[in-house]
Amino acid sequence: MPQTFPAAPPARERALSRSPDRTAPPASLRRRGLLAGAAALALPWAATRPARAQGTVLRIAQSTALTGPLGDLGSAMHLGAKAAFASINAQGGVQGQTIELTTLDDGYDIPRALANVDKFMADREQFALFNCMGTPMVEAMLPKVLPSGMPFFAPFTGAMLSRVKGARSVFNVRATYADEAEKLVQHFSTLGIRRIGVIYQNNTFGKEVFTAARDAMARLKLGEPLSGTVESDTSDAGAAARKLADGNPEAVLIGLAGKPALEFVKAFRPLRRGVTLYATSVMGTSATVKALGPDGVGITISQVVPLPTNVVVPIVREFQAAWKAVGATAEPSHLALEGYINARVFAQALQRAGRSPSRAAFVDATWSLRNWDLGGFEVNATGPERSASRFVELTLVGRDGRFIR
């Protein structure tokens, strides 16, 4: 028989937020049974600091790229989430429950990602899927996950394909690629740039970036973009660079991530040294920027979370404290901060769902997150077809490889 999580009685509990004396609304939400099957392989994650909670453990699952062409992206977000959950567990957890994150590496490979999700969905102890990474992977996962009712929380994609009208079990936090592309194209318009190149990954992610950029250019009457694609294995990065360079663009918008972004920029820079490069947030990892060296200087990158070194922002201060507490040696990055924020938002929804919530109660609680300020980062859940955040700002890679607002 399927396992169920008992309904929580109405209560007014301490909210997990930047203000310790803030409270969550009463947990008078709808309860339904938890749908899941038999146990499966998993790699349990434990908090770095011992948790003080004496209650049960709530297990959530993540398939992400810890290796492969986009391993630096997945690793950064995973470490940020781990830092958040460690901090939350060290303070007693949520409603007496510690949160345990089970993570499996999919190497940014669709069959591996689907195999991971099958294992998680067969494990009756896994409550939700958390921060699974990659537009192609998320697209393949959705037909499996949606019928199950398993919460699909903060998938790491800005693509509209995960923002499905009526799909209340899918909760998207980050701004969309369309939001990012719009911001970049508006910047081109302000600067009077009209001859624009768009290079994009030849997969669902890249195509969505290209479409959003092209549509924004049409609205702003900037004409048709020069365009080219790069395969995820980077085999054609050099040819793509030459194609765009031959078009003599004033600026190039890069819809690439990880190794494809690195190889394209390395090939393009010697061909058109004076052309300004722009990119979406998924390119802006510390590893990519470091690997680019001098070729990365001057690239403008849109970001969907605040600057992770800007301690004026309360959520950044809290992130940095949690980052240090787990002994992280990597530089704090936008992606690590995004993982941290996603974990904090998950914990807040869990807090609002009450003790031992059903999946249905948790899903209901996510949609109660209206105009909630996480300390400089606003979450406003208005509907499954929209992201809960519209935060986008532009940053510049400085001469020391650090981001500047």
Short mmCIF file of C-alpha atoms in Angstrom, two decimals:
data_model
loop_
_atom_site.label_atom_id
_atom_site.label_comp_id
_atom_site.label_asym_id
_atom_site.label_seq_id
_atom_site.Cartn_x
_atom_site.Cartn_y
_atom_site.Cartn_z
CA MET A 1 0.00 0.00 0.00
CA PRO A 2 1.27 3.52 -0.65
CA GLN A 3 2.78 5.34 2.27
CA THR A 4 0.98 8.47 3.47
CA PHE A 5 2.15 11.40 5.51
CA PRO A 6 -0.45 12.33 8.13
CA ALA A 7 -2.15 15.70 7.95
CA ALA A 8 -0.81 18.43 10.18
CA PRO A 9 -3.08 20.14 12.71
CA PRO A 10 -3.52 23.91 12.28
CA ALA A 11 -0.57 25.62 13.86
CA ARG A 12 1.37 28.84 13.82
CA GLU A 13 5.03 27.93 13.70
CA ARG A 14 8.33 29.78 13.50
CA ALA A 15 9.16 30.46 9.85
CA LEU A 16 12.57 29.76 8.41
CA SER A 17 13.48 33.20 7.15
CA ARG A 18 16.04 35.87 7.67
CA SER A 19 14.05 37.24 10.60
CA PRO A 20 13.99 34.72 13.50
CA ASP A 21 10.75 35.99 15.01
CA ARG A 22 8.68 35.94 11.81
CA THR A 23 5.83 33.40 11.64
CA ALA A 24 4.27 31.39 8.85
CA PRO A 25 0.52 31.44 8.14
CA PRO A 26 -1.65 28.68 9.66
CA ALA A 27 -1.11 25.28 8.10
CA SER A 28 -4.76 24.63 7.17
CA LEU A 29 -3.95 23.20 3.77
CA ARG A 30 -5.41 20.27 1.82
CA ARG A 31 -3.87 16.81 2.51
CA ARG A 32 -3.59 13.89 0.12
CA GLY A 33 -1.71 10.62 0.19
CA LEU A 34 1.91 10.27 -0.82
CA LEU A 35 2.43 8.32 -4.08
CA ALA A 36 5.60 6.26 -4.23
CA GLY A 37 6.91 2.72 -4.66
CA ALA A 38 9.75 0.46 -3.57
CA ALA A 39 13.17 1.48 -2.28
CA ALA A 40 16.04 2.26 -4.69
CA LEU A 41 19.73 3.05 -4.89
CA ALA A 42 20.64 6.41 -3.37
CA LEU A 43 23.59 8.30 -2.05
CA PRO A 44 22.52 9.74 1.32
CA TRP A 45 23.63 13.26 2.18
CA ALA A 46 24.23 14.26 5.80
CA ALA A 47 24.61 17.76 7.22
CA THR A 48 28.18 18.79 7.88
CA ARG A 49 27.20 20.06 11.34
CA PRO A 50 25.16 17.83 13.66
CA ALA A 51 21.44 18.55 13.66
CA ARG A 52 19.74 19.27 16.96
CA ALA A 53 16.30 18.10 15.83
CA GLN A 54 15.08 14.90 17.44
CA GLY A 55 12.28 14.33 14.94
CA THR A 56 12.17 12.31 11.74
CA VAL A 57 14.13 12.79 8.54
CA LEU A 58 12.53 14.19 5.40
CA ARG A 59 14.32 12.91 2.30
CA ILE A 60 14.43 14.73 -1.01
CA ALA A 61 16.18 13.70 -4.21
CA GLN A 62 18.27 15.39 -6.88
CA SER A 63 19.61 14.30 -10.27
CA THR A 64 22.23 16.75 -11.48
CA ALA A 65 25.50 16.98 -13.39
CA LEU A 66 28.40 16.60 -10.98
CA THR A 67 30.67 15.50 -13.83
CA GLY A 68 30.65 15.91 -17.60
CA PRO A 69 30.54 19.08 -19.74
CA LEU A 70 28.37 21.00 -17.25
CA GLY A 71 29.67 19.42 -14.05
CA ASP A 72 30.87 22.74 -12.67
CA LEU A 73 27.32 24.14 -12.83
CA GLY A 74 25.68 21.21 -11.08
CA SER A 75 28.42 20.95 -8.45
CA ALA A 76 28.16 24.64 -7.53
CA MET A 77 24.39 24.54 -7.10
CA HIS A 78 24.58 21.26 -5.19
CA LEU A 79 27.14 22.66 -2.74
CA GLY A 80 25.04 25.79 -2.20
CA ALA A 81 21.98 23.69 -1.37
CA LYS A 82 24.04 21.48 0.95
CA ALA A 83 25.22 24.57 2.84
CA ALA A 84 21.64 25.75 3.31
CA PHE A 85 20.32 22.39 4.50
CA ALA A 86 23.28 21.98 6.86
CA SER A 87 22.51 25.37 8.40
CA ILE A 88 18.79 24.58 8.67
CA ASN A 89 19.43 21.17 10.23
CA ALA A 90 21.92 22.63 12.70
CA GLN A 91 19.15 24.94 13.92
CA GLY A 92 16.75 22.08 14.54
CA GLY A 93 15.44 21.39 11.06
CA VAL A 94 11.92 22.22 9.91
CA GLN A 95 9.00 21.31 12.18
CA GLY A 96 11.32 18.90 13.99
CA GLN A 97 12.43 17.19 10.78
CA THR A 98 15.93 17.28 9.36
CA ILE A 99 16.22 17.49 5.57
CA GLU A 100 18.38 14.91 3.84
CA LEU A 101 19.35 15.49 0.22
CA THR A 102 20.03 12.39 -1.89
CA THR A 103 22.00 13.27 -5.02
CA LEU A 104 22.91 11.16 -8.05
CA ASP A 105 25.21 12.33 -10.83
CA ASP A 106 23.74 12.20 -14.35
CA GLY A 107 26.69 13.81 -16.17
CA TYR A 108 24.24 16.00 -18.14
CA ASP A 109 23.05 12.86 -19.93
CA ILE A 110 19.34 12.27 -20.51
CA PRO A 111 19.27 8.44 -20.13
CA ARG A 112 21.25 8.65 -16.88
CA ALA A 113 18.98 11.40 -15.58
CA LEU A 114 15.87 9.35 -16.37
CA ALA A 115 17.36 6.28 -14.69
CA ASN A 116 18.05 8.39 -11.59
CA VAL A 117 14.49 9.71 -11.52
CA ASP A 118 13.09 6.20 -11.90
CA LYS A 119 15.09 5.14 -8.83
CA PHE A 120 13.90 8.15 -6.85
CA MET A 121 10.26 7.67 -7.79
CA ALA A 122 10.45 4.00 -6.81
CA ASP A 123 11.84 4.91 -3.38
CA ARG A 124 8.84 5.43 -1.09
CA GLU A 125 10.99 7.45 1.32
CA GLN A 126 11.74 10.21 -1.20
CA PHE A 127 9.30 13.07 -0.63
CA ALA A 128 10.18 15.38 -3.55
CA LEU A 129 12.54 16.00 -6.44
CA PHE A 130 14.73 19.02 -5.79
CA ASN A 131 16.74 21.23 -8.17
CA CYS A 132 17.21 18.66 -10.94
CA MET A 133 19.42 20.17 -13.59
CA GLY A 134 19.28 20.81 -17.31
CA THR A 135 16.62 21.79 -19.82
CA PRO A 136 16.87 18.55 -21.89
CA MET A 137 16.80 16.46 -18.70
CA VAL A 138 13.84 18.32 -17.20
CA GLU A 139 11.94 18.03 -20.48
CA ALA A 140 12.44 14.25 -20.43
CA MET A 141 11.59 13.95 -16.71
CA LEU A 142 8.28 15.82 -16.77
CA PRO A 143 6.14 13.12 -18.45
CA LYS A 144 7.25 10.70 -15.73
CA VAL A 145 6.96 13.06 -12.78
CA LEU A 146 3.72 14.95 -13.50
CA PRO A 147 1.33 11.96 -13.27
CA SER A 148 2.90 10.84 -9.98
CA GLY A 149 2.09 13.98 -8.01
CA MET A 150 5.65 14.02 -6.67
CA PRO A 151 6.69 17.65 -6.06
CA PHE A 152 9.19 18.81 -8.68
CA PHE A 153 10.82 21.72 -6.89
CA ALA A 154 13.08 24.35 -8.50
CA PRO A 155 14.17 22.50 -11.64
CA PHE A 156 17.35 24.16 -12.90
CA THR A 157 16.13 25.51 -16.22
CA GLY A 158 14.90 28.84 -17.44
CA ALA A 159 12.95 27.19 -20.25
CA MET A 160 9.20 27.66 -20.54
CA LEU A 161 8.73 23.91 -20.97
CA SER A 162 8.86 23.47 -17.18
CA ARG A 163 6.34 26.26 -16.60
CA VAL A 164 3.26 24.22 -17.43
CA LYS A 165 -0.13 25.83 -16.86
CA GLY A 166 -2.05 23.88 -14.24
CA ALA A 167 0.96 21.76 -13.17
CA ARG A 168 0.89 22.79 -9.52
CA SER A 169 3.39 20.13 -8.45
CA VAL A 170 6.13 21.89 -10.48
CA PHE A 171 7.51 24.96 -8.71
CA ASN A 172 9.97 27.11 -10.66
CA VAL A 173 12.03 29.67 -8.78
CA ARG A 174 14.59 31.14 -11.23
CA ALA A 175 13.71 33.73 -13.85
CA THR A 176 13.27 32.38 -17.38
CA TYR A 177 15.73 32.46 -20.26
CA ALA A 178 13.25 34.80 -21.92
CA ASP A 179 13.60 37.18 -18.96
CA GLU A 180 17.39 37.07 -19.30
CA ALA A 181 17.40 37.43 -23.08
CA GLU A 182 14.97 40.36 -22.83
CA LYS A 183 17.29 42.12 -20.37
CA LEU A 184 20.31 41.63 -22.63
CA VAL A 185 18.51 42.70 -25.81
CA GLN A 186 17.14 45.79 -24.06
CA HIS A 187 20.75 46.59 -23.17
CA PHE A 188 21.72 46.28 -26.85
CA SER A 189 18.90 48.64 -27.79
CA THR A 190 19.98 51.20 -25.18
CA LEU A 191 23.56 51.11 -26.51
CA GLY A 192 22.41 51.39 -30.14
CA ILE A 193 23.76 47.94 -31.08
CA ARG A 194 21.89 46.50 -34.06
CA ARG A 195 24.17 43.92 -35.71
CA ILE A 196 23.77 41.13 -33.17
CA GLY A 197 24.99 37.55 -33.30
CA VAL A 198 23.41 34.74 -31.28
CA ILE A 199 25.35 31.52 -30.73
CA TYR A 200 23.42 28.78 -28.98
CA GLN A 201 23.70 25.18 -27.86
CA ASN A 202 22.05 22.73 -30.23
CA ASN A 203 19.58 21.41 -27.67
CA THR A 204 16.34 22.50 -26.02
CA PHE A 205 18.13 24.97 -23.72
CA GLY A 206 20.00 26.73 -26.53
CA LYS A 207 17.03 26.87 -28.86
CA GLU A 208 14.91 28.55 -26.21
CA VAL A 209 17.58 31.20 -25.59
CA PHE A 210 17.79 31.86 -29.33
CA THR A 211 14.01 32.10 -29.75
CA ALA A 212 13.67 34.48 -26.79
CA ALA A 213 16.50 36.70 -28.09
CA ARG A 214 15.10 36.75 -31.64
CA ASP A 215 11.61 37.63 -30.38
CA ALA A 216 12.95 40.42 -28.16
CA MET A 217 14.93 41.82 -31.09
CA ALA A 218 11.80 41.80 -33.24
CA ARG A 219 9.81 43.69 -30.59
CA LEU A 220 12.56 46.31 -30.33
CA LYS A 221 12.96 46.49 -34.12
CA LEU A 222 16.60 45.37 -34.06
CA GLY A 223 16.29 43.08 -37.08
CA GLU A 224 17.16 39.40 -37.45
CA PRO A 225 20.19 38.05 -35.55
CA LEU A 226 23.18 36.35 -37.11
CA SER A 227 23.07 32.86 -35.64
CA GLY A 228 24.95 29.61 -35.20
CA THR A 229 24.88 26.50 -33.04
CA VAL A 230 27.39 24.45 -31.02
CA GLU A 231 26.97 20.80 -30.12
CA SER A 232 27.26 19.82 -26.44
CA ASP A 233 30.42 17.82 -27.24
CA THR A 234 31.99 21.07 -28.61
CA SER A 235 33.12 19.33 -31.82
CA ASP A 236 31.96 22.26 -33.97
CA ALA A 237 32.83 25.18 -31.67
CA GLY A 238 35.64 26.40 -33.93
CA ALA A 239 33.48 26.31 -37.06
CA ALA A 240 30.67 28.16 -35.25
CA ALA A 241 33.11 30.84 -34.12
CA ARG A 242 34.34 31.38 -37.67
CA LYS A 243 30.78 31.58 -39.01
CA LEU A 244 29.79 34.31 -36.58
CA ALA A 245 33.07 36.18 -36.99
CA ASP A 246 32.53 36.27 -40.76
CA GLY A 247 29.20 38.01 -40.15
CA ASN A 248 31.04 40.93 -38.49
CA PRO A 249 28.66 41.39 -35.52
CA GLU A 250 28.86 44.32 -33.10
CA ALA A 251 27.93 42.03 -30.20
CA VAL A 252 27.35 38.31 -29.64
CA LEU A 253 24.80 36.84 -27.24
CA ILE A 254 25.99 33.44 -26.02
CA GLY A 255 23.37 30.79 -25.27
CA LEU A 256 25.94 28.19 -24.25
CA ALA A 257 26.97 26.64 -20.93
CA GLY A 258 30.02 24.87 -19.55
CA LYS A 259 32.57 23.50 -22.01
CA PRO A 260 30.68 24.62 -25.15
CA ALA A 261 30.78 28.23 -23.90
CA LEU A 262 34.46 27.94 -23.04
CA GLU A 263 35.46 26.47 -26.40
CA PHE A 264 33.41 28.97 -28.40
CA VAL A 265 34.84 32.01 -26.64
CA LYS A 266 38.40 30.69 -26.93
CA ALA A 267 37.89 30.21 -30.68
CA PHE A 268 36.02 33.50 -31.29
CA ARG A 269 38.20 35.96 -29.38
CA PRO A 270 41.24 35.80 -31.72
CA LEU A 271 38.96 36.29 -34.72
CA ARG A 272 37.07 39.37 -33.46
CA ARG A 273 38.92 40.71 -30.45
CA GLY A 274 36.90 43.96 -30.23
CA VAL A 275 33.43 42.41 -30.29
CA THR A 276 31.60 42.56 -26.95
CA LEU A 277 30.30 39.22 -25.69
CA TYR A 278 27.13 38.76 -23.65
CA ALA A 279 25.87 35.58 -21.99
CA THR A 280 23.09 34.16 -19.86
CA SER A 281 23.52 33.09 -16.25
CA VAL A 282 24.31 29.45 -16.97
CA MET A 283 27.64 30.48 -18.48
CA GLY A 284 28.67 32.46 -15.42
CA THR A 285 30.35 29.79 -13.33
CA SER A 286 33.59 30.52 -11.54
CA ALA A 287 35.22 27.53 -13.26
CA THR A 288 34.28 28.77 -16.73
CA VAL A 289 35.40 32.32 -16.05
CA LYS A 290 38.67 31.13 -14.53
CA ALA A 291 39.32 28.80 -17.48
CA LEU A 292 38.72 31.65 -19.93
CA GLY A 293 41.40 33.78 -18.29
CA PRO A 294 41.99 37.02 -20.27
CA ASP A 295 39.40 35.94 -22.85
CA GLY A 296 36.71 36.23 -20.20
CA VAL A 297 37.45 39.84 -19.26
CA GLY A 298 34.70 42.21 -20.34
CA ILE A 299 31.98 39.60 -20.91
CA THR A 300 28.58 40.82 -19.69
CA ILE A 301 26.52 38.07 -18.03
CA SER A 302 22.91 38.23 -16.90
CA GLN A 303 22.35 36.81 -13.42
CA VAL A 304 19.18 35.51 -11.74
CA VAL A 305 20.36 35.96 -8.14
CA PRO A 306 22.24 38.81 -6.45
CA LEU A 307 26.02 39.17 -6.56
CA PRO A 308 27.29 36.52 -4.10
CA THR A 309 29.93 38.89 -2.69
CA ASN A 310 27.53 41.78 -2.06
CA VAL A 311 27.14 41.43 1.70
CA VAL A 312 24.88 44.49 1.83
CA VAL A 313 22.14 42.08 0.73
CA PRO A 314 20.89 40.06 3.76
CA ILE A 315 20.45 36.76 1.90
CA VAL A 316 24.03 37.03 0.65
CA ARG A 317 25.33 37.51 4.20
CA GLU A 318 23.41 34.43 5.33
CA PHE A 319 24.68 32.44 2.37
CA GLN A 320 28.28 33.39 3.09
CA ALA A 321 27.92 32.39 6.74
CA ALA A 322 26.49 28.99 5.77
CA TRP A 323 29.18 28.57 3.10
CA LYS A 324 31.92 29.12 5.67
CA ALA A 325 30.21 26.91 8.25
CA VAL A 326 30.42 23.85 5.99
CA GLY A 327 34.09 24.56 5.26
CA ALA A 328 33.55 25.19 1.54
CA THR A 329 36.86 25.98 -0.16
CA ALA A 330 35.43 27.12 -3.51
CA GLU A 331 34.73 30.79 -4.17
CA PRO A 332 31.11 31.75 -3.44
CA SER A 333 29.39 31.88 -6.84
CA HIS A 334 26.06 32.92 -8.31
CA LEU A 335 25.18 29.28 -8.90
CA ALA A 336 26.08 28.28 -5.35
CA LEU A 337 23.92 31.14 -4.09
CA GLU A 338 21.09 29.97 -6.36
CA GLY A 339 21.30 26.48 -4.87
CA TYR A 340 21.27 28.01 -1.39
CA ILE A 341 18.23 30.16 -2.20
CA ASN A 342 16.34 27.20 -3.67
CA ALA A 343 16.96 25.23 -0.49
CA ARG A 344 15.77 28.10 1.69
CA VAL A 345 12.60 28.50 -0.37
CA PHE A 346 11.97 24.74 -0.11
CA ALA A 347 12.37 24.91 3.66
CA GLN A 348 9.98 27.84 3.94
CA ALA A 349 7.30 25.97 1.99
CA LEU A 350 7.89 22.92 4.18
CA GLN A 351 7.52 25.08 7.29
CA ARG A 352 4.17 26.37 6.05
CA ALA A 353 2.96 22.85 5.23
CA GLY A 354 2.92 21.86 8.92
CA ARG A 355 4.17 18.74 10.69
CA SER A 356 4.55 15.52 8.68
CA PRO A 357 2.90 17.04 5.60
CA SER A 358 1.54 15.12 2.65
CA ARG A 359 2.89 15.97 -0.76
CA ALA A 360 -0.38 17.76 -1.54
CA ALA A 361 -0.02 19.93 1.58
CA PHE A 362 3.53 20.83 0.58
CA VAL A 363 2.45 21.72 -2.96
CA ASP A 364 -0.33 23.92 -1.56
CA ALA A 365 2.21 25.60 0.72
CA THR A 366 4.49 26.49 -2.19
CA TRP A 367 1.68 28.53 -3.73
CA SER A 368 1.23 30.46 -0.49
CA LEU A 369 4.64 32.07 -1.03
CA ARG A 370 3.33 35.44 -2.19
CA ASN A 371 5.52 38.55 -2.09
CA TRP A 372 7.87 36.84 0.36
CA ASP A 373 11.14 38.70 0.85
CA LEU A 374 14.03 36.35 1.52
CA GLY A 375 16.29 39.29 2.34
CA GLY A 376 16.89 41.02 -0.98
CA PHE A 377 15.40 38.27 -3.13
CA GLU A 378 11.63 38.24 -3.58
CA VAL A 379 9.60 35.09 -4.14
CA ASN A 380 6.12 35.60 -5.55
CA ALA A 381 4.30 32.41 -6.53
CA THR A 382 1.48 33.46 -8.86
CA GLY A 383 0.94 30.34 -10.97
CA PRO A 384 2.66 27.27 -12.44
CA GLU A 385 3.13 28.96 -15.81
CA ARG A 386 5.33 31.66 -14.25
CA SER A 387 8.58 31.68 -12.28
CA ALA A 388 8.37 32.68 -8.63
CA SER A 389 11.26 35.10 -9.25
CA ARG A 390 11.78 37.68 -12.00
CA PHE A 391 15.16 38.82 -10.64
CA VAL A 392 17.65 39.58 -13.45
CA GLU A 393 20.66 41.90 -13.29
CA LEU A 394 23.70 42.38 -15.51
CA THR A 395 27.25 41.77 -14.30
CA LEU A 396 30.63 42.28 -15.95
CA VAL A 397 33.70 40.03 -15.69
CA GLY A 398 36.50 42.23 -14.36
CA ARG A 399 40.25 41.98 -14.98
CA ASP A 400 40.70 39.82 -11.87
CA GLY A 401 38.03 37.39 -13.09
CA ARG A 402 35.49 38.59 -10.53
CA PHE A 403 31.99 39.78 -11.32
CA ILE A 404 31.16 43.49 -11.10
CA ARG A 405 27.67 44.96 -11.12
#
